[in-house]
Coordinates of C-alpha atoms in Angstrom, one line a residue:
Chain H
X173 CA 0.1 -0.2 0.2
X174 CA 1.3 3.5 -0.7
X175 CA 0.6 5.9 1.7
X176 CA -0.8 8.6 -0.4
X177 CA -2.0 10.7 2.6
X178 CA 1.5 11.6 3.9
X179 CA 2.6 13.2 1.1
X180 CA 1.9 17.3 0.9
X181 CA 2.7 19.9 -1.4
X182 CA 6.1 21.3 -0.7
X183 CA 6.7 25.1 0.0
X184 CA 7.4 26.3 -3.3
X185 CA 4.4 25.1 -5.7
X186 CA 5.7 21.5 -5.3
X187 CA 2.0 20.4 -5.4
X188 CA 2.5 19.1 -8.8
X189 CA 6.1 17.6 -8.4
X190 CA 4.8 15.6 -5.6
X191 CA 1.7 14.5 -7.7
X192 CA 3.6 13.3 -10.5
X193 CA 6.2 11.6 -8.1
X194 CA 3.1 9.8 -6.5
X195 CA 2.1 8.9 -9.9
X196 CA 5.6 7.5 -10.8
X197 CA 5.6 5.6 -7.6
X198 CA 2.2 3.9 -8.6
X199 CA 3.6 3.0 -12.3
X200 CA 6.5 1.7 -10.9
X201 CA 4.7 -0.4 -8.4
X202 CA 2.7 -1.9 -11.3
X203 CA 5.8 -3.2 -13.0
X204 CA 6.6 -5.0 -9.8
X205 CA 3.5 -6.4 -9.6
X206 CA 3.8 -7.4 -13.6
X207 CA 7.5 -8.5 -12.7
X208 CA 5.8 -10.9 -9.6
X209 CA 3.3 -12.2 -12.1
X210 CA 5.9 -13.1 -14.3
X211 CA 8.0 -15.1 -11.5
X212 CA 4.8 -16.7 -10.2
X213 CA 3.9 -18.0 -14.1
X214 CA 7.4 -19.4 -14.3
X215 CA 7.3 -21.4 -10.7
X216 CA 3.9 -22.7 -11.7
X217 CA 5.5 -24.2 -15.1
X218 CA 8.3 -25.8 -12.9
X219 CA 6.0 -26.7 -10.1
X220 CA 3.7 -30.3 -10.3
X221 CA 4.1 -34.0 -10.3
X222 CA 6.2 -34.2 -13.4
X223 CA 9.8 -32.8 -12.6
X224 CA 11.1 -29.8 -14.9
X225 CA 14.5 -28.4 -14.6
X226 CA 14.7 -24.6 -15.1
X227 CA 17.0 -25.4 -18.3
X228 CA 14.3 -27.6 -19.8
X229 CA 11.6 -24.9 -19.3
X230 CA 13.6 -22.1 -20.8
X231 CA 14.7 -24.3 -23.4
X232 CA 10.9 -25.3 -24.2
X233 CA 10.0 -21.6 -23.8
X234 CA 12.3 -20.5 -26.4
X235 CA 11.2 -23.4 -28.9
X236 CA 13.2 -26.1 -28.6
X237 CA 12.1 -29.4 -28.9
X238 CA 12.2 -31.0 -25.4
X239 CA 10.5 -34.2 -26.0
X240 CA 8.2 -35.1 -22.8
X241 CA 8.9 -31.8 -20.9
X242 CA 7.9 -29.8 -23.8
X243 CA 4.8 -31.9 -24.2
X244 CA 4.1 -30.9 -20.5
X245 CA 5.0 -27.5 -20.8
X246 CA 3.2 -26.6 -23.8
X247 CA 0.1 -28.7 -23.6
X248 CA -0.9 -29.0 -19.7
X249 CA 1.0 -26.4 -17.9
X250 CA 1.2 -23.5 -20.0
X251 CA -2.5 -23.5 -21.2
X252 CA -3.6 -23.8 -17.7
X253 CA -1.1 -20.9 -16.7
X254 CA -2.5 -18.7 -19.5
X255 CA -6.1 -19.5 -18.9
X256 CA -5.7 -18.6 -15.0
X257 CA -4.0 -15.2 -15.8
X258 CA -6.1 -14.4 -18.6
X259 CA -9.6 -15.4 -16.9
X260 CA -8.2 -13.2 -13.8
X261 CA -7.9 -10.4 -15.8
X262 CA -11.0 -10.6 -17.3
X263 CA -13.1 -11.3 -14.4
X264 CA -11.0 -8.1 -12.6
X265 CA -11.7 -5.5 -15.4
X266 CA -15.4 -6.8 -15.5
X267 CA -15.6 -6.4 -11.4
X268 CA -13.9 -2.7 -11.7
X269 CA -16.5 -1.8 -14.5
X270 CA -19.5 -2.8 -12.9
X271 CA -18.6 -1.4 -9.4
X272 CA -18.0 2.0 -11.1
X273 CA -20.9 1.7 -13.6
X274 CA -23.5 0.4 -10.9
X275 CA -21.8 2.8 -8.2
X276 CA -21.9 -0.6 -5.9
X277 CA -19.1 -1.7 -4.1
X278 CA -20.8 -5.2 -3.5
X279 CA -21.1 -5.5 -7.6
X280 CA -19.4 -8.4 -9.7
X281 CA -20.0 -10.6 -12.2
X282 CA -20.5 -13.6 -9.9
X283 CA -22.7 -11.4 -7.2
X284 CA -24.7 -9.6 -10.2
X285 CA -25.8 -13.2 -11.1
X286 CA -24.1 -12.8 -14.8
X287 CA -21.4 -15.3 -14.1
X288 CA -24.5 -18.0 -13.3
X289 CA -26.4 -16.7 -16.5
X290 CA -23.2 -17.1 -18.8
X291 CA -23.1 -20.8 -17.0
X292 CA -26.7 -21.3 -17.7
X293 CA -26.4 -20.6 -21.5
X294 CA -23.5 -22.5 -21.9
X295 CA -25.1 -25.5 -20.6
X296 CA -28.2 -24.9 -22.7
X297 CA -25.5 -24.6 -25.6
X298 CA -23.9 -28.0 -24.7
X299 CA -27.1 -30.2 -24.2
X300 CA -29.6 -28.6 -26.4
X301 CA -27.4 -27.7 -29.4
X302 CA -25.0 -30.6 -28.4
X303 CA -21.7 -28.5 -28.3
X304 CA -20.5 -30.8 -25.6
X305 CA -17.1 -31.3 -27.3
X306 CA -15.9 -28.1 -26.2
X307 CA -14.4 -29.6 -23.1
X308 CA -12.7 -32.5 -24.2
X309 CA -10.7 -30.3 -26.1
X310 CA -7.5 -31.7 -24.9
X311 CA -8.0 -35.2 -26.1
X312 CA -9.4 -33.4 -29.4
X313 CA -7.8 -34.5 -32.9
X314 CA -7.5 -32.4 -35.9
X315 CA -10.3 -34.0 -37.8
X316 CA -12.7 -32.6 -35.0
X317 CA -11.5 -29.0 -35.1
X318 CA -14.1 -27.7 -37.5
X319 CA -16.9 -29.0 -35.3
X320 CA -15.0 -27.8 -32.4
X321 CA -15.1 -24.3 -33.7
X322 CA -18.4 -24.3 -34.3
X323 CA -19.1 -25.5 -30.6
X324 CA -17.0 -22.9 -29.5
X325 CA -19.1 -20.5 -31.1
X326 CA -22.0 -21.7 -30.2
X327 CA -21.0 -21.9 -26.6
X328 CA -19.7 -18.5 -26.5
X329 CA -22.9 -16.9 -28.0
X330 CA -25.3 -18.5 -25.5
X331 CA -23.3 -17.8 -22.7
X332 CA -23.2 -14.4 -23.9
X333 CA -26.6 -14.3 -24.3
X334 CA -27.2 -15.7 -20.5
X335 CA -25.0 -13.3 -19.3
X336 CA -26.9 -10.3 -21.4
X337 CA -30.5 -11.3 -19.5
X338 CA -28.7 -11.0 -16.3
X339 CA -27.1 -7.8 -17.1
X340 CA -30.0 -6.0 -18.7
X341 CA -32.2 -7.1 -15.4
X342 CA -30.1 -5.5 -13.2
X343 CA -29.5 -2.5 -15.1
X344 CA -33.6 -2.3 -15.2
X345 CA -33.7 -2.9 -11.6
X346 CA -30.9 -0.2 -10.9
X347 CA -32.2 2.3 -13.5
X348 CA -35.3 2.0 -14.0
X349 CA -36.8 0.8 -10.3
X350 CA -33.8 2.7 -8.4
X351 CA -33.2 -0.3 -6.1
X352 CA -30.3 0.3 -3.5
X353 CA -27.4 -1.5 -3.9
X354 CA -28.0 -4.0 -1.1
X355 CA -31.2 -4.9 -2.6
X356 CA -29.3 -4.9 -6.5
X357 CA -27.3 -7.8 -4.8
X358 CA -30.1 -9.3 -3.2
X359 CA -31.9 -9.6 -6.9
X360 CA -28.4 -10.8 -8.0
X361 CA -28.6 -13.9 -5.7
X362 CA -32.2 -14.6 -6.9
X363 CA -31.0 -14.3 -10.3
X364 CA -27.9 -16.8 -9.7
X365 CA -30.2 -19.2 -7.9
X366 CA -32.8 -19.2 -10.9
X367 CA -30.0 -19.9 -13.5
X368 CA -28.9 -22.5 -11.0
X369 CA -32.0 -24.1 -11.1
X370 CA -32.3 -24.0 -14.9
X371 CA -29.1 -25.4 -15.4
X372 CA -29.8 -28.6 -12.7
X373 CA -32.9 -29.0 -15.0
X374 CA -31.0 -29.3 -18.1
X375 CA -29.0 -31.6 -16.5
X376 CA -32.1 -33.8 -16.1
X377 CA -32.4 -34.1 -19.5
X378 CA -28.8 -34.6 -20.2
X379 CA -26.7 -37.6 -21.0
X380 CA -23.9 -38.8 -18.4
X381 CA -21.4 -37.3 -20.6
X382 CA -23.2 -33.9 -21.1
X383 CA -24.0 -33.9 -17.1
X384 CA -20.3 -34.4 -16.4
X385 CA -19.4 -31.6 -19.1
X386 CA -21.6 -29.4 -17.0
X387 CA -21.1 -30.2 -13.9
X388 CA -17.4 -28.8 -13.1
X389 CA -19.1 -25.2 -13.6
X390 CA -20.3 -25.3 -9.9
X391 CA -16.6 -24.4 -9.1
X392 CA -14.8 -22.8 -12.1
X393 CA -11.7 -24.5 -13.1
X394 CA -8.7 -23.2 -15.4
X395 CA -7.3 -26.9 -16.2
X396 CA -9.2 -27.6 -19.7
X397 CA -9.2 -24.6 -22.0
X398 CA -7.6 -25.0 -25.3
X399 CA -5.3 -22.4 -26.7
X400 CA -8.2 -21.3 -29.3
X401 CA -10.5 -20.7 -26.4
X402 CA -7.6 -18.9 -24.4
X403 CA -7.0 -16.8 -27.6
X404 CA -10.8 -15.9 -27.8
X405 CA -10.8 -14.9 -24.3
X406 CA -7.3 -13.0 -24.7
X407 CA -9.1 -11.0 -27.5
X408 CA -12.2 -10.2 -25.8
X409 CA -10.1 -9.1 -22.5
X410 CA -7.8 -6.8 -24.8
X411 CA -10.9 -4.8 -26.5
X412 CA -12.7 -4.5 -23.3
X413 CA -10.0 -3.4 -21.3
X414 CA -8.9 -0.8 -23.9
X415 CA -12.5 0.5 -23.9
X416 CA -12.1 0.8 -20.2
X417 CA -9.2 2.6 -20.7
X418 CA -10.5 4.8 -23.1
X419 CA -13.2 6.0 -20.7
X420 CA -11.1 5.9 -17.8
X421 CA -12.1 9.9 -17.0
X422 CA -15.5 8.9 -17.9
X423 CA -15.1 6.4 -15.1
X424 CA -13.7 8.6 -12.9
X425 CA -16.5 11.1 -13.4
X426 CA -19.4 8.3 -12.7
X427 CA -17.6 7.2 -9.5
X428 CA -18.0 11.0 -8.2
X429 CA -21.7 10.4 -8.8
X430 CA -24.3 11.0 -11.6
X431 CA -24.8 14.5 -11.5
X432 CA -21.2 15.3 -11.1
X433 CA -20.6 13.0 -14.4
X434 CA -23.2 15.2 -16.5
X435 CA -22.2 18.5 -15.1
X436 CA -18.7 17.8 -16.8
X437 CA -20.1 16.6 -20.0
X438 CA -20.1 12.6 -19.6
X439 CA -22.9 10.7 -21.6
X440 CA -23.8 8.9 -18.7
X441 CA -26.6 6.6 -20.1
X442 CA -24.5 5.8 -23.2
X443 CA -21.4 4.6 -21.1
X444 CA -23.4 2.6 -18.4
X445 CA -25.0 0.7 -21.2
X446 CA -21.9 0.0 -23.2
X447 CA -19.9 -0.4 -20.2
X448 CA -22.1 -3.1 -18.8
X449 CA -22.3 -4.9 -22.3
X450 CA -18.4 -4.7 -22.4
X451 CA -18.2 -6.3 -18.4
X452 CA -21.0 -8.8 -19.5
X453 CA -19.2 -9.8 -22.4
X454 CA -15.9 -10.8 -21.0
X455 CA -17.5 -12.4 -17.9
X456 CA -19.6 -14.3 -20.0
X457 CA -16.3 -15.6 -22.2
X458 CA -14.5 -16.5 -19.3
X459 CA -17.6 -18.6 -17.8
X460 CA -18.3 -20.2 -20.8
X461 CA -14.6 -21.7 -20.9
X462 CA -14.0 -21.9 -17.4
X463 CA -17.1 -22.2 -15.6
X464 CA -18.2 -19.7 -12.4
X465 CA -15.2 -18.6 -10.7
X466 CA -16.5 -17.2 -7.5
X467 CA -16.0 -13.8 -6.3
X468 CA -12.7 -12.9 -8.1
X469 CA -14.3 -10.0 -9.8
X470 CA -14.9 -8.9 -6.5
X471 CA -11.9 -9.6 -4.9
X472 CA -9.1 -7.9 -7.5
X473 CA -10.8 -4.3 -7.6
X474 CA -11.0 -3.9 -3.9
X475 CA -7.4 -5.4 -3.7
X476 CA -6.4 -3.1 -6.3
X477 CA -8.1 0.0 -4.9
X478 CA -6.3 -0.3 -1.5
X479 CA -3.2 -0.5 -3.2
X480 CA -3.7 2.5 -5.6
X481 CA -6.8 4.4 -4.9
X482 CA -10.1 4.9 -6.8
X483 CA -8.3 6.5 -9.9
X484 CA -9.2 4.6 -12.7
X485 CA -6.2 5.4 -14.9
X486 CA -4.3 3.3 -12.6
X487 CA -7.0 1.1 -11.0
X488 CA -7.7 -0.3 -14.4
X489 CA -4.4 -2.1 -15.0
X490 CA -3.9 -2.7 -11.3
X491 CA -7.2 -4.6 -11.3
X492 CA -6.3 -6.5 -13.9
X493 CA -3.1 -7.4 -12.7
X494 CA -3.9 -8.3 -9.5
X495 CA -6.8 -10.6 -10.9
X496 CA -4.4 -12.3 -12.8
X497 CA -2.1 -12.8 -9.9
X498 CA -4.8 -14.1 -7.6
X499 CA -6.1 -16.5 -10.0
X500 CA -2.8 -18.1 -11.2
X501 CA -1.5 -18.1 -7.2
X502 CA -5.0 -19.9 -6.0
X503 CA -4.7 -22.0 -8.9
X504 CA -1.2 -22.6 -8.1
X505 CA -1.6 -23.1 -4.4
X506 CA -4.6 -25.6 -4.9
X507 CA -2.6 -27.6 -7.8
X508 CA 0.2 -28.2 -5.5
X509 CA -1.3 -28.8 -2.2
X510 CA -3.7 -31.3 -3.5
X511 CA -1.0 -32.4 -5.6
X512 CA -3.6 -34.4 -8.1
X513 CA -4.1 -31.0 -10.0
X514 CA -8.2 -31.6 -9.6
X515 CA -9.0 -29.1 -7.0
X516 CA -11.5 -26.2 -8.9
X517 CA -9.5 -22.9 -8.5
X518 CA -13.0 -21.6 -7.9
X519 CA -13.4 -23.4 -4.3
X520 CA -10.1 -21.4 -3.4
X521 CA -11.5 -18.0 -4.8
X522 CA -14.9 -18.6 -2.7
X523 CA -12.8 -19.0 0.3
X524 CA -11.0 -15.8 -0.2
X525 CA -13.8 -13.8 -1.7
X526 CA -16.5 -14.7 0.8
X527 CA -14.9 -12.9 3.8
X528 CA -14.2 -9.8 1.9
X529 CA -17.9 -10.1 0.8
X530 CA -19.2 -10.3 4.4
X531 CA -16.7 -7.7 5.7
X532 CA -18.2 -5.1 3.1
X533 CA -21.5 -5.7 3.8
X534 CA -21.0 -4.9 7.4
X535 CA -19.1 -2.2 6.4
X536 CA -21.7 -0.8 4.1
X537 CA -24.5 -1.3 6.9
X538 CA -22.5 0.4 9.5
X539 CA -22.7 3.5 7.4
Chain O
X243 CA -26.0 39.6 -21.5
X244 CA -24.3 36.6 -19.8
X245 CA -27.4 34.2 -19.5
X246 CA -30.8 34.6 -21.0
X247 CA -33.4 31.9 -20.6
X248 CA -37.1 32.3 -22.1
X249 CA -40.0 30.4 -22.1
X250 CA -38.4 27.3 -20.3
X251 CA -40.8 24.5 -19.7
X252 CA -40.0 21.0 -17.7
X253 CA -42.2 18.4 -17.5
X254 CA -42.0 15.2 -15.3
X255 CA -44.3 12.5 -16.5
X256 CA -46.8 14.8 -18.1
X257 CA -46.7 16.9 -14.9
X258 CA -45.3 20.0 -15.6
X259 CA -42.5 21.0 -13.0
X260 CA -41.3 24.4 -14.5
X261 CA -43.5 26.8 -17.1
X262 CA -42.3 29.8 -18.9
X263 CA -39.6 30.5 -16.8
X264 CA -37.4 33.5 -17.8
X265 CA -34.4 35.0 -16.6
X266 CA -31.9 37.6 -17.6
X267 CA -28.1 37.5 -15.9
X268 CA -25.6 39.8 -16.5
X269 CA -21.5 38.9 -16.2
X270 CA -20.4 39.4 -12.4
X271 CA -24.0 38.8 -10.7
X272 CA -25.0 36.4 -8.6
X273 CA -28.9 35.0 -8.7
X274 CA -30.3 33.6 -5.9
X275 CA -33.1 30.8 -6.7
X276 CA -35.6 30.9 -3.8
X277 CA -38.7 28.7 -3.1
X278 CA -39.9 26.1 -1.1
X279 CA -38.8 22.3 -1.3
X280 CA -40.4 20.6 -4.5
X281 CA -40.7 24.3 -6.3
X282 CA -38.4 23.2 -8.9
X283 CA -35.4 25.2 -8.0
X284 CA -33.1 21.9 -8.8
X285 CA -34.9 21.0 -11.8
X286 CA -34.5 24.6 -12.9
X287 CA -30.5 24.4 -12.1
X288 CA -30.6 21.2 -13.9
X289 CA -32.4 22.5 -17.4
X290 CA -29.8 25.3 -17.4
X291 CA -26.8 22.9 -18.2
X292 CA -29.0 20.4 -19.8
X293 CA -28.8 17.6 -17.4
X294 CA -32.1 17.7 -17.9
X295 CA -33.6 18.7 -21.3
X296 CA -36.4 21.2 -21.1
X297 CA -39.4 21.3 -23.4
X298 CA -39.5 24.4 -25.5
X299 CA -37.8 27.7 -24.4
X300 CA -34.6 28.7 -25.2
X301 CA -31.3 29.1 -23.2
X302 CA -28.4 31.3 -24.3
X303 CA -25.4 31.9 -23.1
X304 CA -23.2 34.9 -24.5
X305 CA -26.1 34.5 -26.9
X306 CA -25.1 31.3 -27.9
X307 CA -27.8 28.4 -28.0
X308 CA -27.0 26.2 -25.1
X309 CA -29.6 23.4 -26.5
X310 CA -27.4 22.8 -29.4
X311 CA -24.1 22.6 -27.8
X312 CA -22.4 19.3 -27.4
X313 CA -22.2 18.0 -23.4
X314 CA -18.2 18.6 -23.5
X315 CA -19.2 22.3 -24.7
X316 CA -21.6 23.0 -21.8
X317 CA -19.0 21.7 -19.5
X318 CA -16.4 24.4 -20.8
X319 CA -19.0 27.2 -20.1
X320 CA -20.8 25.8 -17.0
X321 CA -19.6 24.7 -13.7
X322 CA -22.3 22.9 -12.0
X323 CA -22.2 21.8 -7.9
X324 CA -24.9 19.3 -7.4
X325 CA -26.6 19.0 -3.9
X326 CA -26.3 15.6 -3.3
X327 CA -23.1 14.3 -4.2
X328 CA -21.8 10.6 -4.1
X329 CA -18.9 9.5 -1.8
X330 CA -15.9 10.1 -3.5
X331 CA -13.0 7.7 -3.1
X332 CA -10.7 10.1 -5.5
X333 CA -8.1 12.1 -4.1
X334 CA -8.5 15.6 -3.7
X335 CA -6.2 16.3 -6.6
X336 CA -7.6 13.9 -8.8
X337 CA -11.3 15.2 -8.0
X338 CA -10.7 18.6 -9.0
X339 CA -8.4 17.3 -11.9
X340 CA -11.9 16.0 -13.1
X341 CA -12.9 19.0 -13.9
X342 CA -10.4 19.4 -16.7
X343 CA -12.1 16.7 -18.1
X344 CA -14.5 18.8 -20.7
X345 CA -10.7 19.7 -21.9
X346 CA -8.9 16.5 -21.6
X347 CA -8.1 14.7 -25.3
X348 CA -6.2 11.7 -24.1
X349 CA -4.0 13.0 -20.9
X350 CA -4.0 15.5 -18.5
X351 CA -1.6 18.2 -19.7
X352 CA 0.8 20.3 -17.8
X353 CA -1.6 23.4 -17.8
X354 CA -4.3 21.1 -16.5
X355 CA -2.1 20.4 -13.4
X356 CA -1.2 24.0 -13.1
X357 CA -4.9 24.8 -12.9
X358 CA -5.9 22.4 -10.5
X359 CA -2.9 23.3 -8.3
X360 CA -4.1 27.1 -8.4
X361 CA -7.4 26.3 -7.6
X362 CA -6.2 24.1 -4.6
X363 CA -4.1 26.7 -3.5
X364 CA -6.6 29.4 -3.7
X365 CA -9.1 27.8 -1.8
X366 CA -6.8 26.6 1.0
X367 CA -7.1 22.9 0.0
X368 CA -3.3 22.2 -0.9
X369 CA -2.5 21.0 2.1
X370 CA -4.9 17.8 1.5
X371 CA -4.4 17.3 -2.1
X372 CA -3.6 13.6 -1.8
X373 CA -6.3 12.7 0.6
X374 CA -9.1 10.8 -0.6
X375 CA -12.3 13.1 -0.5
X376 CA -14.3 10.4 1.4
X377 CA -11.8 11.2 4.7
X378 CA -12.8 15.0 4.3
X379 CA -15.1 17.0 6.7
X380 CA -18.4 18.4 5.2
X381 CA -17.1 21.9 4.5
X382 CA -13.8 20.6 3.2
X383 CA -16.0 18.2 0.4
X384 CA -18.3 21.4 -0.4
X385 CA -15.0 23.1 -1.2
X386 CA -13.3 20.3 -3.2
X387 CA -16.4 20.1 -5.2
X388 CA -16.7 23.9 -5.9
X389 CA -12.9 23.9 -6.5
X390 CA -14.0 21.3 -9.3
X391 CA -16.5 23.6 -10.7
X392 CA -13.9 26.4 -10.9
X393 CA -11.3 24.2 -12.8
X394 CA -13.7 23.9 -15.6
X395 CA -12.7 27.4 -15.9
X396 CA -16.5 28.5 -16.6
X397 CA -18.5 31.4 -17.3
X398 CA -21.5 30.3 -15.0
X399 CA -21.6 28.6 -11.7
X400 CA -24.7 26.6 -11.1
X401 CA -24.7 25.5 -7.4
X402 CA -27.6 23.4 -6.0
X403 CA -28.0 24.2 -2.5
X404 CA -24.1 24.5 -1.7
X405 CA -24.5 25.3 1.8
X406 CA -27.0 22.6 3.0
X407 CA -25.4 20.2 6.0
X408 CA -22.6 23.0 6.7
X409 CA -22.3 24.7 10.3
X410 CA -22.4 28.6 10.2
X411 CA -18.5 28.9 9.6
X412 CA -18.5 26.7 6.7
X413 CA -21.9 28.1 5.3
X414 CA -19.8 31.6 5.2
X415 CA -16.6 30.5 4.1
X416 CA -18.3 28.7 0.8
X417 CA -20.4 31.2 0.1
X418 CA -17.5 33.9 0.5
X419 CA -15.3 31.8 -1.8
X420 CA -18.2 32.0 -4.5
X421 CA -18.6 35.2 -4.0
X422 CA -14.6 36.1 -4.5
X423 CA -14.8 33.5 -7.5
X424 CA -17.7 35.5 -9.2
X425 CA -16.3 39.0 -8.7
X426 CA -13.0 38.1 -9.1
X427 CA -12.9 36.3 -12.2
X428 CA -15.8 37.9 -13.8
X429 CA -18.3 35.0 -13.6
X430 CA -22.0 34.5 -13.1
X431 CA -23.3 32.3 -10.8
X432 CA -27.1 30.9 -10.3
X433 CA -27.4 29.5 -6.7
X434 CA -30.1 27.1 -5.4
X435 CA -30.9 28.5 -1.4
X436 CA -32.8 27.5 1.4
X437 CA -31.4 30.1 3.6
X438 CA -32.9 33.7 2.5
X439 CA -30.5 35.5 4.9
X440 CA -27.3 34.0 3.1
X441 CA -29.0 34.9 -0.1
X442 CA -29.7 38.5 0.7
X443 CA -26.2 38.5 1.9
X444 CA -24.4 37.3 -1.0
X445 CA -26.5 38.1 -4.0
X446 CA -27.6 40.9 -6.5
X447 CA -30.5 39.2 -7.9
X448 CA -33.5 36.9 -6.5
X449 CA -35.7 34.6 -8.5
X450 CA -38.6 33.1 -6.5
X451 CA -40.2 30.2 -7.7
X452 CA -43.5 29.0 -6.7
X453 CA -45.3 25.7 -8.3
X454 CA -43.0 26.1 -11.3
X455 CA -43.3 29.1 -12.3
X456 CA -41.5 32.6 -11.6
X457 CA -43.4 34.4 -8.8
X458 CA -40.8 37.6 -8.1
X459 CA -37.8 38.6 -10.2
X460 CA -35.3 41.8 -9.5
X461 CA -32.6 43.0 -7.1
X462 CA -32.7 43.1 -3.3
X463 CA -36.1 45.6 -3.6
X464 CA -38.2 42.4 -5.2
X465 CA -37.4 40.3 -1.9
X466 CA -40.3 42.0 0.3
X467 CA -42.0 40.4 3.4
X468 CA -45.4 39.9 0.8
X469 CA -43.3 38.3 -1.5
X470 CA -42.1 35.7 1.0
X471 CA -45.3 35.3 2.6
X472 CA -47.0 34.3 -0.9
X473 CA -43.8 32.2 -1.8
X474 CA -43.2 30.3 1.6
X475 CA -46.6 31.1 3.2
X476 CA -44.8 32.3 6.4
X477 CA -45.0 36.1 7.6
X478 CA -41.2 38.0 7.9
X479 CA -39.9 41.3 8.9
X480 CA -37.1 42.5 6.8
X481 CA -34.3 44.1 8.8
X482 CA -30.9 45.2 9.1
X483 CA -28.3 44.5 11.6
X484 CA -24.8 46.1 11.2
X485 CA -25.2 46.9 7.9
X486 CA -26.5 43.2 6.8
X487 CA -29.8 42.2 5.7
X488 CA -31.8 40.0 7.6
X489 CA -35.2 38.1 7.6
X490 CA -36.8 37.1 10.8
X491 CA -39.8 34.8 10.6
X492 CA -42.9 36.0 12.5
X493 CA -45.2 33.2 13.0
X494 CA -44.3 29.4 12.0
X495 CA -47.5 28.3 10.8
X496 CA -49.8 30.7 9.1
X497 CA -52.3 28.2 7.9
X498 CA -49.7 26.1 5.6
X499 CA -47.0 23.9 5.7
X500 CA -43.5 25.6 7.1
X501 CA -40.9 24.5 4.8
X502 CA -37.5 26.3 3.8

């Protein structure tokens, strides 16, 4: 945490200088976090049941054929690590956005029911449209790749539709009915359980294989994605992050209140609608490929805010990196501790996120 | 003429909130908008900078049509201080820097930072510049919001109850800052006020709203005990103490509820 309060303007017009100094510190600390992520990623590649020497890892990463070690690195560990980083980043940017756009510190894709909406949509695609092949992608052969792409598209599309339904309901309740932030979260809980029930209903009609495909969504998991899925997710995260970076001043204005924002010329309604769509899109993709990863979109923005403050110029990159770090850390810890590598990362993010959620709830009540 | 409004009307769900509002305000003048709760004071203010879009009528600033301006352009001409502001987590410096948003293309330039620094110093906020707004006292917070509006380098300030929830000292301080800014920078200001005493002390022009219409408009002589009685339903006497105009309510319930 950077202690902003203790830095004051110097005697002779040093206010701008100390302001810039503070900004510089925060930028430097961002690169420290980035380096930390890099170190953690390398550790995560090395750690696991199959022993890999650092030399082998470096050689494999540089493109040398390393036989079995290369297969383990490129086909098993790297996709999992990349998926954790991108999913964490995507959920974090989504969380930052919805918290600001709805002016609700408890908001996140998970607590608003957007994640469960996406999971329901994806389940629908798998069972009704038979898009189940997507999850066994590791075992996929090249012959099935065309079918795979089709499935990838339909699962993604339906997940997005599900997420959109939840998003539009939440938007309508908060904008038209003007529900309080706490009530919005209750609405999110109601939506979530509705979507979970829908998903269970779909399972009732599903084959055993389809059920197995659906069930892992109960707790999100980053271990099954293919490079194509990671590619799609990365593209979405980049676009959505860029959109919010473009709108960083508008987000700052919105976080200061709707009237303030309008008073400085922000087109509030337009940005809120587009922003919610963008946030839902990236959360939908992450959920379609990795299931419901609980609380990460809530945790990352709050941790980032404690580090860097509420200025979205810095909060956006910080939250993204913290999200990536958190999810990779949770996944790696789960993988190493349990050993078998089968503990879904969503279990760990729930253990981290639920206490924070309760804390925020209690703090909000106290005001 | 700095600001001229004619025939402004605003409906909320087919209910007319404002009807046929007209107003002329010169440079360097402070206009106090008076009236009971629900008379349409805040709505009127929001119509001026088009946060709410009125129905019919015209709003001109320096002769230019405000209704056809872009949002950014309006924000470069008018600084708005809303009545209820959300809880701000931004640091004071960043909160005031937001006032430069209508000018900022991609990043805040040196000039933007300098304007923020100057404004903070003028308002004696420089010592708390790096603190989050949410940790400030009510008076400090109000000054930060005012500083943001001034950082917009506006011609016209729109202030909605800038002194509500402030203690006496802060009320005078905030109104004093507004007065200094308007007179010193050659701006104009439209201020909604509950406190008639503060209005009489700081404003040059007065506009009294009743049921969404202009009841009385003019300089200090327009604020008569009769006008106040008709608008607020309270009998008052106007007097002067050590050169300051004051208004004292005589009876609290002249048959109508007392508000304001």
